Amino acid sequence: MNTQAWTYLFVFLTFGLYLGIAWWSRVRDTKGFYVAGQGVPATANGMATAADWMSAASFISMAGLISTMGYAGGVYLMGWTGGFVLLALLLAPYLRKFGHFTVPDFVGDRYESRVIRIVAVLCALFISFTYVAGQMRGVGVVFGRFLGVDVTVGVVFGMVIVFIYATLGGMKGITWTQVAQYWVLITAFLVPAMAISFKLTGVFLPQAGLGAELLGESVSLLSRLNGLQAELGFGPYTDTFVGRWDKVNVFCVALALMVGTAGLPHVIVRFYTVKSPRAARWSGFWALLFISALYLTAPAIGGFARYYMLSSLNGSTAENMPGWYHSWEKTGLILWLDDGDGVMRYTANEDNEVFRAGALSPAELSGLRVAHQQWIDTEGARGADARVEMRARGLSGPDPDIIVLATPEMAELMDWIVAFVAAGGLAAALSTASGLLLVISSSVAHDFYYRIINPAATEARRLLVGRATIGVAVVVAGIFGIYPPGFVGQVVAFAFGLAAASFFPVIVLGIFWKRVGTVPALCGMLAGIGLTGYYIISVVFFGMEKWTLGLTPQGIDPQGIGTIGMALNFAVTLALTPLFPPPSAEVQAMVDSVREPEGISPAVDIDSAPEH
Amino acid sequence: MASLPLSSDAEKARACLRVYWRRNLILMSVLLVIWAVAGLGCGILWADWLNQYSLFGTGYPLGFWFAQQGSIIVFVALVLIYALAMNRLDRIHLAELSDLDAEAVKAEAASIADAPKGGAQ
């Protein structure tokens, strides 16, 4: 059976599993729909959280980014795991004790303000939609690459599956499906990593393999990789601050990711699906443990694949080109524009011959190739060196997404493992998409419809609104997945910056300082959002010069502006607090009630939280 | 209506809660400092200085290792310590507060028993 057939089989089996689980856990009331009813065991909830956390980007793109960025790729690793720690220590236990199950709910009640609630709902919706569009795109890409299915068909198929199991089972169905998806994706990620580690260093454990010596030699893989990179004109792999970002920028981006992650609504809500604060703390530990299984392996894959790619591509000719290259060339993720000598070169200099198709249409690409071939055949008399054009468009080097997808073939694993990676990528995309859709649904149905528009709505009505919202959201997300705005990647960075600058400060201050009242919080939020939004839109879409703020000659990268926005939010809120009245006695009592050990007051009935 | 024993128990309860909250904050602060030192510190601010050393027995430059492996390992340990320590703190203070409650109930019962029959209760 060839890879495509295996892929169809695995996709069919795993999708059948997800639908089966959703049917088993189908839900009839709002309690079960939003917070999984009776509460999920902490370990299982940890697995579900991990799957929810690990999006298509984590699975497919992160290792690729690390392989291109070297040391600096660590910002994504530290940002996303470090943010989880912030969430588990600083936010989640207290939000749970409050008994509110969405972020807009908490800020709306804590600051006694409908305006803040609406601002929070809008932020939550923006962040969630951006993310979900990215996941749908990931689903389409996996279908396209592995199944040879048109991206549109793939996205629609993914949409239908997610719609079915999300509306059927609500949070409970989604949670248990995510448990299954975790095991699919982690196996699909670890097996190729162990195989390529063994192949290159003789060590099975990828994390140890990355630090080990090359098989049969006495030099460490990393020092050989550093040497190769330097020879070919790339900065050494393990050196700090050699690429786009200097120390200040790496710091700002990492901190923005950490704090933004802690403010993401679809992860916070994960801490509510267990029975008690004690279980929530254990669930947090299990989640990070399961997440770290992937995050500790991704740098290993990045390093191995980078080494393998540089050493196997450079100096190859058409006859002895590695097999994986031929499979992936068809997808446009990697292509070769020779300079006429028949030997491939992958470098950081002008003699580089490896490129990617990027956003080029098939027609444009073949036009370039024809002209290039002419240029070779006539030794420069006619046609054009396509490499110049590709360089000008920023298409040098293979697409980073190729790293995870091609690693099984680089390691010469069997066909069915390659197909399993496809199922893993789909599991990652679908698990995150379903978690996000539930947040969107609860934002609209609970925070907006029930709390603001129609407080007298019956349970049946609210459930209907919830399910209908998922339907609409799936369709909108699917449309963005099929026709992604060119700036999807940058918009995701915007989402993090926004969460960092808007949610994080108001939640933290709301929990830990009783004195902060409505107006200072609102002003802080608007200041943070305003600065972050203005900077990102101006720099990314209108080409404004980056600000240096006296901190770095490079200028602050838009991915790091969330840190500054967060600082501004804190500063404004803290400065204004003494000037405005404190919150009402009720709210102060609410904050006090959280500062007690679990079990003192009657346990918060999280199941009836939607009713309050 | 309560006589002296009950209100001093209420004070004791309040004091117990204050201690609980303070210990909570201290635990959190200590863990967050370690978080910052391992992640932002060793992984970023001092990574270039640390890179001159290697992780013992491996080919990993130390700053690089912290950024891509070590910080994550520290984070998992922090969340584990938090779960253990915080659950223990909850248990201890809950026991203390329950004891106070039990004493208050006893004192109340005693004062009822001592009051004259048909009295001002």
XYZ file of N, CA and C in Angstrom, chain A residues 506-590:
255
model
N -5.361 43.096 33.321
C -6.603 43.321 34.075
C -6.991 42.103 34.896
N -6.684 40.908 34.403
C -7.014 39.725 35.183
C -6.130 39.649 36.424
N -4.828 39.834 36.238
C -3.903 39.745 37.376
C -4.247 40.778 38.435
N -4.447 42.030 38.020
C -4.771 43.063 38.998
C -6.128 42.791 39.634
N -7.051 42.258 38.829
C -8.369 41.962 39.371
C -8.314 40.930 40.491
N -7.419 39.979 40.351
C -7.312 38.945 41.373
C -6.549 39.428 42.597
N -5.435 40.123 42.357
C -4.512 40.373 43.461
C -4.630 41.728 44.123
N -5.348 42.679 43.542
C -5.483 43.983 44.175
C -6.943 44.404 44.182
N -7.527 44.419 45.411
C -8.949 44.733 45.519
C -9.287 46.146 45.105
N -8.292 47.041 45.221
C -8.572 48.469 45.119
C -8.919 48.918 43.685
N -8.477 48.091 42.689
C -8.607 48.561 41.302
C -10.081 48.610 40.892
N -10.502 49.756 40.442
C -11.902 49.937 40.090
C -12.127 49.926 38.587
N -13.329 50.272 38.199
C -13.763 50.127 36.810
C -12.977 50.992 35.838
N -12.969 52.306 36.126
C -12.405 53.224 35.122
C -10.915 52.988 34.886
N -10.102 52.845 35.945
C -8.685 52.593 35.684
C -8.469 51.333 34.851
N -9.251 50.273 35.145
C -9.070 49.025 34.394
C -9.402 49.236 32.925
N -10.495 49.921 32.671
C -10.901 50.158 31.287
C -9.862 50.992 30.558
N -9.375 52.033 31.226
C -8.363 52.886 30.583
C -7.105 52.088 30.286
N -6.699 51.259 31.248
C -5.511 50.448 31.031
C -5.669 49.535 29.834
N -6.833 48.861 29.770
C -7.083 47.939 28.661
C -7.016 48.674 27.324
N -7.714 49.816 27.253
C -7.752 50.553 25.985
C -6.362 51.059 25.610
N -5.581 51.490 26.616
C -4.224 51.959 26.312
C -3.379 50.831 25.740
N -3.450 49.658 26.400
C -2.665 48.519 25.934
C -3.064 48.095 24.532
N -4.381 47.939 24.321
C -4.875 47.531 23.010
C -4.509 48.569 21.966
N -4.692 49.836 22.331
C -4.434 50.914 21.385
C -3.000 50.912 20.909
N -2.065 50.881 21.854
C -0.655 50.923 21.473
C -0.283 49.717 20.626
N -0.670 48.518 21.097
C -0.292 47.292 20.388
C -0.894 47.284 18.992
N -2.190 47.589 18.912
C -2.860 47.569 17.613
C -2.259 48.587 16.661
N -2.059 49.801 17.162
C -1.502 50.857 16.306
C -0.144 50.450 15.769
N 0.712 49.938 16.652
C 2.077 49.609 16.228
C 2.085 48.495 15.197
N 1.309 47.425 15.487
C 1.346 46.280 14.577
C 0.784 46.653 13.210
N -0.383 47.333 13.219
C -0.985 47.705 11.938
C -0.065 48.637 11.170
N 0.503 49.623 11.859
C 1.366 50.573 11.143
C 2.606 49.906 10.585
N 3.265 49.090 11.401
C 4.533 48.522 10.942
C 4.311 47.432 9.895
N 3.331 46.550 10.143
C 3.162 45.412 9.247
C 2.419 45.774 7.963
N 1.396 46.603 8.079
C 0.584 46.875 6.884
C 0.908 48.197 6.214
N 1.478 49.126 6.961
C 1.760 50.415 6.336
C 3.243 50.738 6.301
N 4.073 49.798 6.698
C 5.512 49.989 6.535
C 6.116 51.080 7.374
N 5.483 51.403 8.525
C 6.085 52.414 9.397
C 7.415 51.898 9.943
N 8.335 52.816 10.207
C 9.618 52.441 10.813
C 9.395 51.902 12.217
N 10.145 50.853 12.559
C 10.000 50.331 13.912
C 10.555 51.326 14.925
N 9.958 51.345 16.109
C 10.445 52.248 17.144
C 11.605 51.592 17.874
N 12.564 52.420 18.319
C 13.653 51.840 19.091
C 13.426 52.013 20.577
N 12.648 53.026 20.955
C 12.369 53.278 22.367
C 13.644 53.340 23.188
N 14.741 53.718 22.552
C 15.996 53.820 23.281
C 16.515 52.496 23.791
N 15.885 51.392 23.379
C 16.301 50.102 23.936
C 17.200 49.326 22.991
N 16.908 49.454 21.699
C 17.660 48.644 20.765
C 17.735 49.334 19.412
N 18.932 49.347 18.823
C 19.059 49.981 17.518
C 18.248 49.274 16.439
N 17.931 47.985 16.669
C 17.198 47.235 15.647
C 15.754 47.683 15.524
N 15.209 48.272 16.555
C 13.786 48.552 16.557
C 13.026 47.350 17.083
N 11.936 47.607 17.780
C 11.162 46.526 18.397
C 10.364 45.802 17.323
N 10.498 44.494 17.273
C 9.753 43.682 16.313
C 8.269 43.686 16.702
N 7.363 43.753 15.716
C 5.935 43.751 16.063
C 5.526 42.551 16.910
N 6.251 41.434 16.782
C 5.894 40.283 17.600
C 6.200 40.523 19.066
N 7.016 41.526 19.351
C 7.383 41.789 20.739
C 6.690 42.997 21.342
N 5.883 43.714 20.563
C 5.299 44.961 21.069
C 4.278 44.683 22.166
N 3.763 43.461 22.220
C 2.818 43.122 23.281
C 3.401 43.345 24.669
N 4.716 43.127 24.801
C 5.368 43.357 26.093
C 5.251 44.819 26.500
N 5.485 45.706 25.537
C 5.403 47.135 25.828
C 3.947 47.521 26.116
N 3.038 46.956 25.319
C 1.619 47.232 25.532
C 1.160 46.788 26.918
N 1.656 45.639 27.362
C 1.314 45.140 28.691
C 1.825 46.098 29.770
N 3.082 46.538 29.589
C 3.660 47.458 30.565
C 2.845 48.739 30.636
N 2.403 49.212 29.467
C 1.612 50.438 29.436
C 0.279 50.244 30.159
N -0.349 49.086 29.901
C -1.618 48.770 30.546
C -1.458 48.800 32.065
N -0.438 48.108 32.569
C -0.181 48.107 34.013
C 0.036 49.510 34.532
N 0.888 50.280 33.806
C 1.239 51.620 34.276
C 0.000 52.503 34.365
N -0.813 52.490 33.322
C -1.998 53.352 33.313
C -2.964 52.941 34.420
N -3.210 51.635 34.535
C -4.162 51.172 35.549
C -3.683 51.524 36.948
N -2.400 51.257 37.221
C -1.880 51.527 38.560
C -1.889 53.015 38.865
N -1.544 53.833 37.851
C -1.503 55.277 38.092
C -2.894 55.835 38.355
N -3.894 55.320 37.652
C -5.234 55.888 37.786
C -5.990 55.363 39.007
N -5.581 54.188 39.518
C -6.370 53.575 40.589
C -6.579 54.460 41.806
N -5.542 55.134 42.340
C -5.783 55.964 43.518
C -6.741 57.132 43.249
N -6.914 57.491 41.972
C -7.712 58.673 41.674
C -9.201 58.362 41.555
N -9.548 57.078 41.521
C -10.932 56.708 41.294
C -11.435 55.866 42.459
N -12.772 55.829 42.651
C -13.305 55.086 43.796
C -12.999 53.597 43.697
N -12.896 52.936 44.859
C -12.683 51.491 44.864
C -13.952 50.767 44.445
N -13.865 49.488 44.139
C -15.059 48.746 43.737
C -16.025 48.582 44.913
N -17.247 48.140 44.596
C -18.284 48.019 45.620
C -17.901 46.958 46.644
N -18.592 47.003 47.784
C -18.313 46.052 48.858
C -18.520 44.621 48.384
N -19.531 44.451 47.523
C -19.809 43.106 46.986
C -18.609 42.534 46.266
N -18.040 43.364 45.371
C -16.900 42.887 44.596
C -15.720 42.612 45.509
N -15.520 43.482 46.503
C -14.393 43.264 47.411
C -14.573 41.965 48.183
N -15.828 41.684 48.551
C -16.082 40.416 49.241
C -15.812 39.250 48.306
N -16.170 39.440 47.018
C -15.926 38.395 46.022
C -14.430 38.099 45.932
